[in-house]
Amino acid sequence: MEAVMARINLVLVLCVAAAALMASFVAAAGEGAAATAKELRRGFSVTHDQSYSQFQPVLSDPTGAFALGFLRVDTTMLDLAVLHLPSAFPLWRAIPDRPAPWSAAASLSFDGGLVLTDHAVNKVLWSTAAASASAGDRVLLLNTSNLQIQSASGSSADVVWQSFDYPSETIVQGQNFTSAAALYTFDRRFAMRLGSNYFGLYIEPPPPSSSGVAAAMYFKHTALEAKAQIVAGGGPTYARVEPDGFLAMYQKEGPPADVLSFDTFNRGVRAFRRMTLEPDGNLRAYYWDGTRWALDYTAITEPCELPTTCGAYSVCRAQPSGRCECLANATDGSGCATAAAPAASVGGSLCGTTGGEVGGLYRAVRRQGVEPVNKELLGFERAASAADCEARCERNCSCWGAVYSNGTGYCYLMDYPAQLLVEGDERKVGYFKVRSLEDEAAARGRSGASRVKAVLLAVGVAAVVGAAAFGAYKVWDSRRRTAVDARRQMGDVDDGLSPGPYKNLGSFSSVELTNSFRR
Ligand SMILES: *[C@@H]1O[C@H](CO)[C@@H](O)[C@H](O)[C@H]1NC(C)=O
Ligand SMILES: *[C@@H]1O[C@H](CO)[C@@H](O)[C@H](O)[C@H]1NC(C)=O
Ligand SMILES: *[C@@H]1O[C@H](CO)[C@@H](O)[C@H](O)[C@H]1NC(C)=O
Ligand SMILES: *[C@@H]1O[C@H](CO)[C@@H](O)[C@H](O)[C@H]1NC(C)=O
Ligand SMILES: *[C@@H]1O[C@H](CO)[C@@H](O)[C@H](O)[C@H]1NC(C)=O
């Protein structure tokens, strides 16, 4: 009898404790919600507070799933971002042209438009003013993660500016992606753009645009137009991630002109979805399953079709998949761009004349048995012979390579430095203009052209940097997974905050978020 009473007491105590805990949690949440800025009015200003380790929230959406705030990026830099709080994933970033360090005396203010200012140098880092014609009256973060500036004209609220029109590398469910916007990886090496009836992934030319390098398309998805036609003059097309698990292409609302289905297509999975152009150049879709981003779609599944697998001036082998070889023999292990074959070299500018607009030294490398993996996306001409094909490229200032197929008589011309090459049959003959670091040094010494340097940096080093970035990303990704797993084992994921890609996320907790909204 006494034992039973003791047990009942214990249960009672536990119940009371649990209730108290729950009450305090609810109270904390309620307090947080009450103190949270849900709307910014004219005259609003907030100063960046460095005591936040990763993210200082400023404005939250009605559900508390998203927040706009100061985000620490690349360890040391400051940006404005809309974060998905449970994952700490930035769904949108302002990406100022001149980024400021995290230690900057920055402020975010609203006076018709949002302005991010660095007070140390008294400079506007970023603002919505250039993009919006009229001034707004309030800033809201919608439950879709869309950051809106609205003007209260009469009874209806007009949208003066919205973050959905300026995506960074991610679009979310319900966000219209138009040809007026593009997704860029944060390093701006890769882009996703919408065409009239397709979308494509591109290797971006290095700045400046006069570098004589074009964007290289490495993936194209064309609308099937099964349920709706895309008609010329019928308005711009747009793409949108839909709740049923697909990327739709439309010209007008109604049945889509194209359905690109994800793994969970029509399976009744109702979750928050996003599509992101990732640092490796791949396009992936995810949904938030409550604890992690579940992968739902991957655009490129063949390693050799991904530009970061091998980088510039290399050949990707299908067997074993994803093994890379330099186009010309590497000599010092510093990347394929430095490995121009000296024996086969010819001096001269890209189009055979010295001092031309696109000028700069290159070496010619010829190789049999290679072809562009994206040849379906390249323009081709018919040529009588490999020599004929090569000659067309050699004289052409915007040509970086030509591959002749002796089987079909097609001559593929590449208007970007050799990449995305795979092994082909022996009847394919390639001719490539390769810039080496020595050439660049010499060219710079002679002409002093900074343009050359830009090409060198972007093309030559891209392969190395890309590989390093991808490696780092992988390390981060595996660490993140390990951390999530560890936390899961500790039963520590119920707070809905799983570690994101930022250091010190231990201190980035719901407590910090709640406190930050108190004034
Ligand atoms: C988001 O807000 C809209 C109205 O603005 C509402 O209809 C919808 O249910 C909300 N969604 C969520 C997930 O809260
Ligand atoms: C997307 O575009 C459609 C058609 O123009 C429009 O009705 C809808 O409001 C847009 N959605 C957003 C979030 O802008
Ligand atoms: C690479 O080196 C090997 C042997 O050293 C040689 O046979 C081959 O022709 C070289 N290839 C190129 C493209 O220079
Ligand atoms: C020069 O090469 C580019 C591709 O590299 C091609 O599009 C263009 O038609 C070529 N121009 C001439 C005159 O052959
Ligand atoms: C191309 O094909 C022709 C005729 O079949 C042949 O004579 C020539 O050797 C081939 N050239 C190459 C590079 O394979």
Coordinates of C-alpha atoms and ligand atoms in Angstrom, one line a residue:
M1 CA 0.0 0.0 0.0
E2 CA 2.7 2.4 1.0
A3 CA 4.7 1.5 -2.1
V4 CA 1.7 2.2 -4.3
M5 CA 1.2 5.6 -2.6
A6 CA 4.8 6.4 -3.1
R7 CA 4.5 5.6 -6.8
I8 CA 1.4 7.7 -7.1
N9 CA 3.2 10.6 -5.4
L10 CA 6.1 10.2 -7.7
V11 CA 3.8 10.2 -10.8
L12 CA 2.0 13.3 -9.3
V13 CA 5.3 15.1 -8.8
L14 CA 6.4 14.3 -12.3
C15 CA 3.1 15.5 -13.7
V16 CA 3.4 18.8 -11.8
A17 CA 7.0 19.2 -12.9
A18 CA 6.0 18.5 -16.5
A19 CA 3.1 20.9 -16.3
A20 CA 5.4 23.6 -14.8
L21 CA 7.9 23.0 -17.5
M22 CA 5.3 23.3 -20.2
A23 CA 3.8 26.4 -18.6
S24 CA 7.2 28.1 -18.5
F25 CA 7.9 27.1 -22.0
V26 CA 4.6 28.4 -23.2
A27 CA 5.1 31.6 -21.2
A28 CA 8.5 32.0 -22.7
A29 CA 7.2 31.5 -26.2
G30 CA 4.3 33.8 -25.6
E31 CA 6.6 36.5 -24.2
G32 CA 8.9 36.0 -27.1
A33 CA 6.0 36.3 -29.5
A34 CA 4.6 39.4 -27.8
A35 CA 8.0 41.1 -27.9
T36 CA 8.8 40.1 -31.5
A37 CA 8.8 42.8 -34.1
K38 CA 6.2 41.6 -36.6
E39 CA 6.1 44.8 -38.6
L40 CA 8.5 47.7 -39.2
R41 CA 7.1 51.2 -39.5
R42 CA 8.7 54.3 -41.0
G43 CA 11.4 55.7 -38.7
F44 CA 12.5 52.2 -37.6
S45 CA 16.2 51.6 -37.1
V46 CA 18.2 48.9 -35.4
T47 CA 21.9 48.7 -34.8
H48 CA 23.9 45.6 -35.4
D49 CA 24.9 44.0 -32.1
Q50 CA 28.1 41.9 -32.3
S51 CA 27.2 40.0 -29.2
Y52 CA 25.1 37.7 -31.4
S53 CA 27.4 35.0 -32.6
Q54 CA 25.6 34.2 -35.9
F55 CA 22.3 35.8 -36.4
Q56 CA 20.6 38.9 -35.0
P57 CA 16.9 38.7 -35.8
V58 CA 15.0 41.9 -36.5
L59 CA 11.6 41.0 -37.9
S60 CA 9.8 37.7 -37.8
D61 CA 6.8 36.2 -39.7
P62 CA 3.5 35.4 -38.0
T63 CA 4.3 31.7 -37.6
G64 CA 7.8 32.3 -36.1
A65 CA 9.4 30.0 -38.7
F66 CA 11.3 32.8 -40.5
A67 CA 13.1 35.9 -39.4
L68 CA 14.9 38.8 -41.1
G69 CA 18.1 39.8 -39.5
F70 CA 21.9 40.4 -39.6
L71 CA 23.6 37.2 -40.6
R72 CA 27.2 36.3 -40.2
V73 CA 28.5 34.8 -43.5
D74 CA 31.9 33.2 -44.4
T75 CA 32.9 33.5 -40.7
T76 CA 33.7 37.2 -40.9
M77 CA 31.3 39.0 -43.1
L78 CA 27.9 40.6 -42.5
D79 CA 24.8 40.3 -44.6
L80 CA 21.0 40.8 -44.3
A81 CA 19.1 37.5 -44.6
V82 CA 15.7 35.9 -44.2
L83 CA 16.4 32.7 -42.3
H84 CA 14.4 29.5 -41.9
L85 CA 14.9 29.4 -38.2
P86 CA 14.5 25.7 -37.5
S87 CA 17.4 25.0 -39.8
A88 CA 19.2 28.3 -39.7
F89 CA 19.1 28.1 -43.5
P90 CA 19.2 31.5 -45.4
L91 CA 16.3 31.5 -47.9
W92 CA 17.2 35.0 -49.0
R93 CA 20.2 37.2 -48.7
A94 CA 20.7 40.9 -49.6
I95 CA 24.3 40.3 -50.8
P96 CA 25.6 43.9 -50.8
D97 CA 28.0 44.8 -53.6
R98 CA 30.5 46.0 -51.0
P99 CA 30.2 43.6 -48.1
A100 CA 31.0 44.7 -44.6
P101 CA 32.8 42.8 -41.9
W102 CA 30.7 41.3 -39.1
S103 CA 32.4 43.8 -36.8
A104 CA 31.0 46.7 -38.8
A105 CA 29.0 49.4 -37.0
A106 CA 26.0 48.6 -39.3
S107 CA 22.4 49.5 -39.0
L108 CA 19.2 48.6 -40.7
S109 CA 16.6 51.3 -41.1
F110 CA 13.3 51.8 -42.7
D111 CA 12.0 55.1 -44.0
G112 CA 10.0 54.1 -47.1
G113 CA 12.7 51.7 -48.2
L114 CA 15.1 49.3 -46.3
V115 CA 18.6 50.6 -46.0
L116 CA 21.7 48.8 -44.6
T117 CA 24.3 51.3 -43.6
D118 CA 27.9 51.0 -42.4
H119 CA 28.4 53.9 -40.1
A120 CA 32.1 53.4 -39.7
V121 CA 32.6 54.4 -43.3
N122 CA 29.3 56.2 -43.5
K123 CA 28.3 54.2 -46.6
V124 CA 25.0 52.6 -47.7
L125 CA 25.9 48.9 -48.2
W126 CA 22.5 47.9 -49.6
S127 CA 19.1 49.4 -50.1
T128 CA 15.8 48.7 -51.8
A129 CA 15.5 52.2 -53.0
A130 CA 17.0 51.6 -56.5
A131 CA 14.6 48.7 -57.1
S132 CA 11.3 50.3 -55.9
A133 CA 9.8 53.4 -57.6
S134 CA 7.7 54.5 -54.6
A135 CA 8.1 54.5 -50.9
G136 CA 6.4 52.1 -48.6
D137 CA 4.8 52.5 -45.2
R138 CA 5.6 49.2 -43.5
V139 CA 7.8 46.1 -43.8
L140 CA 6.3 42.6 -43.2
L141 CA 7.7 39.1 -43.3
L142 CA 5.0 36.9 -44.7
N143 CA 4.4 33.3 -43.6
T144 CA 5.9 32.2 -47.0
S145 CA 9.2 33.8 -46.1
N146 CA 8.5 36.7 -48.5
L147 CA 9.8 40.0 -47.2
Q148 CA 7.5 42.8 -48.3
I149 CA 7.5 46.5 -48.3
Q150 CA 3.9 47.7 -48.5
S151 CA 2.3 51.0 -49.0
A152 CA -1.1 51.5 -47.4
S153 CA -2.8 53.3 -50.3
G154 CA -6.5 53.5 -49.5
S155 CA -7.9 50.2 -48.3
S156 CA -5.7 47.9 -50.2
A157 CA -2.0 47.3 -49.5
D158 CA 0.3 47.7 -52.5
V159 CA 3.5 45.8 -52.6
V160 CA 6.3 48.3 -53.3
W161 CA 9.2 45.7 -53.1
Q162 CA 9.4 42.0 -52.2
S163 CA 12.3 39.7 -51.6
F164 CA 10.6 37.1 -53.8
D165 CA 11.5 39.2 -56.8
Y166 CA 15.2 39.2 -55.9
P167 CA 16.1 35.6 -55.1
S168 CA 19.7 34.8 -54.2
E169 CA 20.4 31.0 -54.7
T170 CA 17.1 29.7 -53.4
I171 CA 13.4 29.8 -54.4
V172 CA 10.8 28.6 -52.0
Q173 CA 7.4 27.2 -52.5
G174 CA 5.0 29.7 -54.0
Q175 CA 7.7 32.0 -55.2
N176 CA 7.5 33.1 -58.9
F177 CA 10.8 32.7 -60.7
T178 CA 10.9 34.9 -63.8
S179 CA 13.4 35.7 -66.5
A180 CA 13.9 39.1 -64.7
A181 CA 15.6 37.2 -61.9
A182 CA 18.4 34.6 -61.8
L183 CA 19.7 32.3 -59.1
Y184 CA 23.4 32.6 -58.5
T185 CA 25.6 30.5 -56.3
F186 CA 27.1 32.8 -53.6
D187 CA 30.5 32.8 -55.4
R188 CA 28.6 33.7 -58.6
R189 CA 30.3 30.9 -60.5
F190 CA 27.0 29.3 -61.5
A191 CA 23.6 30.6 -62.4
M192 CA 20.1 29.4 -63.2
R193 CA 18.1 31.4 -65.7
L194 CA 14.7 31.0 -67.3
G195 CA 14.2 31.2 -71.1
S196 CA 11.1 31.4 -73.1
N197 CA 10.2 27.7 -72.7
Y198 CA 13.1 26.3 -70.7
F199 CA 15.4 26.9 -67.8
G200 CA 19.1 26.4 -67.9
L201 CA 22.1 26.1 -65.6
Y202 CA 25.2 28.1 -66.6
I203 CA 28.9 28.4 -65.8
E204 CA 29.1 32.2 -65.5
P205 CA 31.8 34.1 -67.3
P206 CA 34.3 35.7 -65.1
P207 CA 34.0 39.5 -64.6
P208 CA 34.4 41.8 -66.4
S209 CA 31.9 40.9 -69.1
S210 CA 34.5 42.0 -71.7
S211 CA 36.7 39.0 -70.8
G212 CA 35.7 37.3 -74.0
V213 CA 34.1 34.4 -72.3
A214 CA 30.5 33.4 -72.7
A215 CA 28.2 31.6 -70.1
A216 CA 28.4 27.9 -70.7
M217 CA 25.1 26.1 -70.4
Y218 CA 25.5 22.7 -68.7
F219 CA 21.9 21.7 -68.1
K220 CA 18.7 22.5 -69.9
H221 CA 15.1 21.6 -69.1
T222 CA 12.6 22.3 -71.8
A223 CA 8.9 22.6 -71.1
L224 CA 6.9 19.6 -72.3
E225 CA 3.8 21.8 -73.0
A226 CA 1.5 18.8 -72.6
K227 CA -1.3 20.5 -70.7
A228 CA -0.7 24.1 -71.8
Q229 CA 1.2 25.7 -74.7
I230 CA 3.6 28.5 -74.4
V231 CA 2.6 31.0 -77.1
A232 CA 4.8 33.7 -78.6
G233 CA 3.6 37.1 -77.3
G234 CA 1.5 35.4 -74.7
G235 CA 3.5 37.0 -71.9
P236 CA 6.6 36.0 -69.9
T237 CA 7.0 32.5 -68.5
Y238 CA 7.6 31.8 -64.9
A239 CA 8.5 28.8 -62.8
R240 CA 7.2 28.0 -59.3
V241 CA 7.8 25.2 -56.7
E242 CA 4.4 23.8 -55.9
P243 CA 3.2 22.2 -52.7
D244 CA 2.5 18.9 -54.4
G245 CA 6.2 18.4 -55.0
F246 CA 7.1 19.7 -58.5
L247 CA 8.6 22.7 -60.3
A248 CA 5.9 24.1 -62.6
M249 CA 6.5 26.3 -65.6
Y250 CA 3.6 28.7 -66.5
Q251 CA 2.8 31.4 -69.0
K252 CA -0.5 32.1 -67.2
E253 CA -2.2 30.6 -64.1
G254 CA -4.0 27.4 -64.7
P255 CA -2.6 24.1 -66.0
P256 CA 1.2 24.4 -66.1
A257 CA 3.1 24.2 -69.4
D258 CA 5.6 21.9 -67.6
V259 CA 5.8 19.8 -64.6
L260 CA 9.2 18.8 -63.3
S261 CA 8.3 16.3 -60.6
F262 CA 10.2 15.7 -57.4
D263 CA 10.4 12.3 -55.5
T264 CA 7.4 13.2 -53.4
F265 CA 5.3 14.3 -56.4
N266 CA 1.6 13.9 -55.6
R267 CA 2.4 11.9 -52.4
G268 CA 0.5 14.2 -50.2
V269 CA 3.6 15.5 -48.4
R270 CA 2.7 18.9 -47.1
A271 CA 5.9 20.6 -46.0
F272 CA 7.8 23.7 -46.7
R273 CA 9.8 23.3 -49.9
R274 CA 12.8 25.0 -51.4
M275 CA 14.9 24.7 -54.6
T276 CA 18.5 25.8 -54.4
L277 CA 21.4 26.2 -56.8
E278 CA 24.1 24.7 -54.7
P279 CA 27.9 25.5 -54.5
D280 CA 28.7 22.5 -56.6
G281 CA 26.6 23.8 -59.4
N282 CA 23.8 21.3 -59.0
L283 CA 20.2 22.2 -58.6
R284 CA 18.4 20.4 -55.8
A285 CA 14.9 20.5 -54.2
Y286 CA 14.2 19.8 -50.5
Y287 CA 11.3 19.8 -48.1
W288 CA 11.5 20.4 -44.4
D289 CA 10.4 17.2 -42.6
G290 CA 10.5 18.8 -39.1
T291 CA 14.1 17.9 -38.3
R292 CA 16.0 18.2 -41.6
W293 CA 15.9 19.2 -45.2
A294 CA 14.9 16.0 -47.0
L295 CA 16.4 15.8 -50.5
D296 CA 13.6 15.5 -53.1
Y297 CA 15.2 16.3 -56.5
T298 CA 18.6 16.5 -58.0
A299 CA 19.0 18.0 -61.5
I300 CA 22.4 16.4 -62.4
T301 CA 23.1 12.8 -61.3
E302 CA 26.0 12.0 -63.6
P303 CA 29.3 13.4 -62.0
C304 CA 30.8 14.2 -65.4
E305 CA 27.9 16.5 -66.3
L306 CA 28.6 18.6 -63.2
P307 CA 31.2 21.4 -63.9
T308 CA 32.7 21.2 -60.4
T309 CA 33.6 17.5 -60.7
C310 CA 36.7 18.2 -62.9
G311 CA 36.8 22.0 -63.6
A312 CA 38.4 23.7 -66.5
Y313 CA 40.9 22.2 -68.9
S314 CA 40.2 18.6 -67.8
V315 CA 38.6 15.5 -69.1
C316 CA 36.1 13.5 -67.0
R317 CA 36.2 9.7 -67.3
A318 CA 33.0 7.8 -67.2
Q319 CA 34.7 4.7 -65.8
P320 CA 35.3 5.0 -62.9
S321 CA 32.8 7.8 -62.9
G322 CA 34.0 11.2 -62.1
R323 CA 37.8 10.6 -62.4
C324 CA 39.5 13.6 -63.8
E325 CA 42.5 14.0 -66.2
C326 CA 44.1 17.2 -67.3
L327 CA 43.6 18.0 -70.9
A328 CA 47.3 18.7 -71.1
N329 CA 49.7 16.8 -68.8
A330 CA 49.9 18.5 -65.4
T331 CA 53.5 19.2 -64.4
D332 CA 53.4 20.7 -61.0
G333 CA 50.0 19.6 -59.6
S334 CA 48.7 23.1 -59.4
G335 CA 45.7 22.5 -61.5
C336 CA 44.9 21.7 -65.1
A337 CA 45.0 25.4 -66.2
T338 CA 48.8 25.6 -65.5
A339 CA 49.5 22.4 -67.4
A340 CA 49.5 23.5 -71.0
A341 CA 51.5 21.2 -73.2
P342 CA 54.6 23.1 -74.1
A343 CA 55.5 21.0 -77.1
A344 CA 52.2 21.7 -78.7
S345 CA 52.1 25.4 -77.9
V346 CA 51.6 28.2 -80.3
G347 CA 52.0 31.8 -79.1
G348 CA 49.5 34.5 -79.9
S349 CA 46.2 35.9 -78.8
L350 CA 42.9 34.1 -78.6
C351 CA 42.2 34.9 -82.3
G352 CA 45.7 34.8 -83.7
T353 CA 46.4 38.5 -83.7
T354 CA 48.4 40.3 -81.1
G355 CA 46.9 43.1 -79.0
G356 CA 43.3 42.3 -80.0
E357 CA 40.4 43.2 -77.8
V358 CA 40.0 39.6 -76.6
G359 CA 43.8 39.1 -76.7
G360 CA 46.0 37.2 -74.4
L361 CA 48.3 34.3 -74.8
Y362 CA 47.2 30.8 -75.1
R363 CA 48.5 27.4 -76.0
A364 CA 46.8 25.1 -78.4
V365 CA 46.2 21.6 -77.2
R366 CA 44.9 18.9 -79.5
R367 CA 43.4 15.7 -78.2
Q368 CA 41.7 12.8 -79.8
G369 CA 38.8 10.9 -78.1
V370 CA 37.2 13.7 -76.2
E371 CA 33.9 15.5 -76.6
P372 CA 31.8 18.1 -74.8
V373 CA 29.3 16.3 -72.4
N374 CA 26.9 19.2 -73.2
K375 CA 27.3 18.9 -77.0
E376 CA 23.5 18.9 -77.4
L377 CA 23.4 22.4 -75.9
L378 CA 26.3 23.7 -78.1
G379 CA 26.0 25.2 -81.5
F380 CA 27.6 23.2 -84.3
E381 CA 28.5 23.7 -88.0
R382 CA 29.3 21.1 -90.6
A383 CA 33.0 20.9 -91.5
A384 CA 34.8 18.8 -94.1
S385 CA 37.6 17.8 -91.8
A386 CA 39.1 18.2 -88.4
A387 CA 41.6 20.7 -89.8
D388 CA 38.7 22.7 -91.3
C389 CA 36.9 22.7 -87.9
E390 CA 40.0 23.7 -86.1
A391 CA 40.7 26.6 -88.5
R392 CA 37.3 28.0 -87.8
C393 CA 38.1 28.2 -84.2
E394 CA 41.6 29.3 -84.5
R395 CA 40.7 32.5 -86.3
N396 CA 37.7 33.2 -84.2
C397 CA 38.2 35.6 -81.3
S398 CA 35.3 34.2 -79.2
C399 CA 36.2 30.6 -79.8
W400 CA 37.9 28.7 -77.0
G401 CA 37.7 25.2 -78.5
A402 CA 36.4 23.0 -81.3
V403 CA 35.6 19.4 -81.4
Y404 CA 35.2 17.6 -84.7
S405 CA 33.2 14.4 -85.1
N406 CA 34.6 12.5 -88.0
G407 CA 31.5 10.3 -87.9
T408 CA 28.9 13.0 -88.4
G409 CA 31.0 15.9 -89.8
Y410 CA 29.8 18.1 -87.0
C411 CA 32.1 20.8 -85.7
Y412 CA 31.2 22.0 -82.2
L413 CA 32.5 25.4 -81.2
M414 CA 32.9 26.4 -77.6
D415 CA 32.8 30.0 -76.6
Y416 CA 34.1 29.4 -73.1
P417 CA 37.4 27.8 -71.9
A418 CA 37.5 24.0 -72.2
Q419 CA 35.4 22.3 -69.6
L420 CA 32.7 19.7 -69.3
L421 CA 34.7 17.4 -71.5
V422 CA 34.3 13.6 -71.4
E423 CA 36.0 10.7 -73.1
G424 CA 34.5 10.1 -76.6
D425 CA 35.3 7.7 -79.3
E426 CA 38.5 8.0 -81.3
R427 CA 36.7 9.7 -84.2
K428 CA 36.2 12.9 -82.1
V429 CA 39.1 15.3 -82.4
G430 CA 39.4 18.3 -80.1
Y431 CA 41.3 21.5 -80.4
F432 CA 41.5 23.8 -77.3
K433 CA 43.0 27.1 -76.5
V434 CA 44.5 26.8 -73.0
R435 CA 45.8 29.7 -71.0
S436 CA 48.6 28.9 -68.5
L437 CA 49.8 30.8 -65.5
E438 CA 53.2 31.4 -67.2
D439 CA 51.4 32.8 -70.2
E440 CA 49.3 35.0 -68.0
A441 CA 52.4 36.3 -66.2
A442 CA 54.0 37.0 -69.5
A443 CA 50.9 38.6 -71.0
R444 CA 50.4 40.8 -67.9
G445 CA 54.1 41.8 -68.1
R446 CA 53.6 42.9 -71.7
S447 CA 50.2 44.4 -71.8
G448 CA 49.4 45.0 -68.1
A449 CA 45.8 44.2 -68.9
S450 CA 43.8 43.6 -65.8
R451 CA 41.3 41.8 -68.0
V452 CA 43.8 39.1 -68.5
K453 CA 44.2 38.8 -64.8
A454 CA 40.4 38.5 -64.4
V455 CA 40.3 35.6 -66.9
L456 CA 43.2 34.0 -65.2
L457 CA 41.7 34.2 -61.8
A458 CA 38.3 33.0 -62.9
V459 CA 39.3 30.4 -65.4
G460 CA 42.6 29.2 -64.2
V461 CA 42.0 29.1 -60.5
A462 CA 38.3 28.2 -60.8
A463 CA 39.1 24.6 -61.0
V464 CA 41.2 24.6 -57.9
V465 CA 38.9 26.9 -55.9
G466 CA 35.9 25.0 -57.0
A467 CA 37.4 21.7 -55.9
A468 CA 38.4 23.2 -52.6
A469 CA 35.0 24.8 -52.1
F470 CA 33.3 21.5 -52.9
G471 CA 35.6 19.7 -50.6
A472 CA 34.9 22.2 -47.8
Y473 CA 31.2 21.9 -48.5
K474 CA 31.4 18.1 -48.2
V475 CA 33.3 18.4 -45.0
W476 CA 30.8 20.8 -43.7
D477 CA 27.9 18.6 -44.8
S478 CA 29.3 15.5 -43.2
R479 CA 30.0 17.5 -40.0
R480 CA 26.5 18.8 -40.0
R481 CA 25.1 15.4 -40.4
T482 CA 27.2 14.1 -37.6
A483 CA 26.1 16.9 -35.4
V484 CA 22.4 16.3 -36.2
D485 CA 22.9 12.6 -35.5
A486 CA 24.6 13.3 -32.2
R487 CA 21.9 15.6 -31.2
R488 CA 19.3 13.2 -32.2
Q489 CA 20.9 10.5 -30.0
M490 CA 20.8 12.9 -27.2
G491 CA 17.2 13.6 -27.8
D492 CA 18.1 17.1 -28.5
V493 CA 16.3 17.9 -31.7
D494 CA 12.8 18.6 -30.3
D495 CA 13.5 22.3 -30.0
G496 CA 13.2 22.4 -33.8
L497 CA 16.6 23.9 -34.1
S498 CA 19.0 21.7 -35.9
P499 CA 22.5 22.8 -36.6
G500 CA 23.0 24.8 -39.8
P501 CA 26.0 25.8 -41.7
Y502 CA 27.3 28.3 -39.1
K503 CA 29.8 28.0 -36.5
N504 CA 28.9 28.2 -32.8
L505 CA 25.3 27.2 -33.5
G506 CA 25.2 26.0 -29.9
S507 CA 24.6 29.6 -28.9
F508 CA 22.2 30.2 -31.7
S509 CA 19.2 28.9 -29.8
S510 CA 15.5 29.7 -29.4
V511 CA 16.4 31.4 -26.2
E512 CA 18.7 33.8 -27.9
L513 CA 16.0 34.5 -30.5
T514 CA 13.4 35.1 -27.9
N515 CA 15.6 37.4 -25.9
S516 CA 16.6 39.3 -28.9
F517 CA 13.1 40.4 -29.5
R518 CA 12.8 42.0 -26.1
R519 CA 13.6 45.7 -26.0
Ligands
LIG1 C1 -0.3 32.1 -44.3 O1 -1.1 33.2 -44.4 C2 -2.3 33.1 -45.2 C3 -3.0 34.4 -45.2 O2 -2.2 35.4 -45.3 C4 -3.1 31.9 -44.7 O3 -4.2 31.7 -45.6 C5 -2.3 30.7 -44.6 O4 -3.1 29.6 -44.0 C6 -1.1 30.9 -43.8 N1 -0.2 29.7 -43.8 C7 0.4 29.2 -42.8 C8 1.2 28.0 -43.0 O5 0.3 29.8 -41.7
LIG2 C1 2.8 34.7 -59.0 O1 2.3 35.0 -60.3 C2 0.9 34.9 -60.4 C3 0.5 35.2 -61.8 O2 1.0 36.4 -62.2 C4 0.2 35.8 -59.4 O3 -1.2 35.6 -59.4 C5 0.7 35.5 -58.0 O4 0.2 36.4 -57.1 C6 2.2 35.6 -58.0 N1 2.7 35.2 -56.6 C7 3.6 35.9 -55.9 C8 3.9 35.4 -54.6 O5 4.1 37.0 -56.3
LIG3 C1 51.1 13.4 -71.7 O1 52.3 12.7 -71.4 C2 52.4 11.4 -72.1 C3 53.7 10.7 -71.6 O2 54.4 11.5 -70.8 C4 52.5 11.6 -73.6 O3 52.5 10.4 -74.3 C5 51.2 12.4 -74.0 O4 51.3 12.7 -75.4 C6 51.1 13.7 -73.2 N1 49.8 14.3 -73.6 C7 49.6 15.5 -73.9 C8 48.2 16.0 -74.2 O5 50.5 16.3 -73.9
LIG4 C1 33.0 32.1 -83.5 O1 32.8 31.1 -82.5 C2 31.6 31.1 -81.8 C3 31.6 30.0 -80.8 O2 32.8 29.9 -80.2 C4 30.5 30.9 -82.8 O3 29.3 31.1 -82.1 C5 30.6 32.0 -83.9 O4 29.6 31.7 -84.9 C6 31.9 31.9 -84.5 N1 32.1 33.0 -85.5 C7 32.4 32.8 -86.8 C8 32.5 34.0 -87.7 O5 32.6 31.6 -87.2
LIG5 C1 38.0 10.5 -90.6 O1 37.4 9.7 -91.5 C2 38.1 9.5 -92.8 C3 37.2 8.6 -93.7 O2 36.5 7.7 -93.0 C4 39.4 8.8 -92.5 O3 40.1 8.7 -93.7 C5 40.2 9.7 -91.5 O4 41.4 9.0 -91.2 C6 39.4 9.9 -90.3 N1 40.1 10.9 -89.5 C7 40.2 10.8 -88.1 C8 41.0 11.8 -87.5 O5 39.7 9.8 -87.5

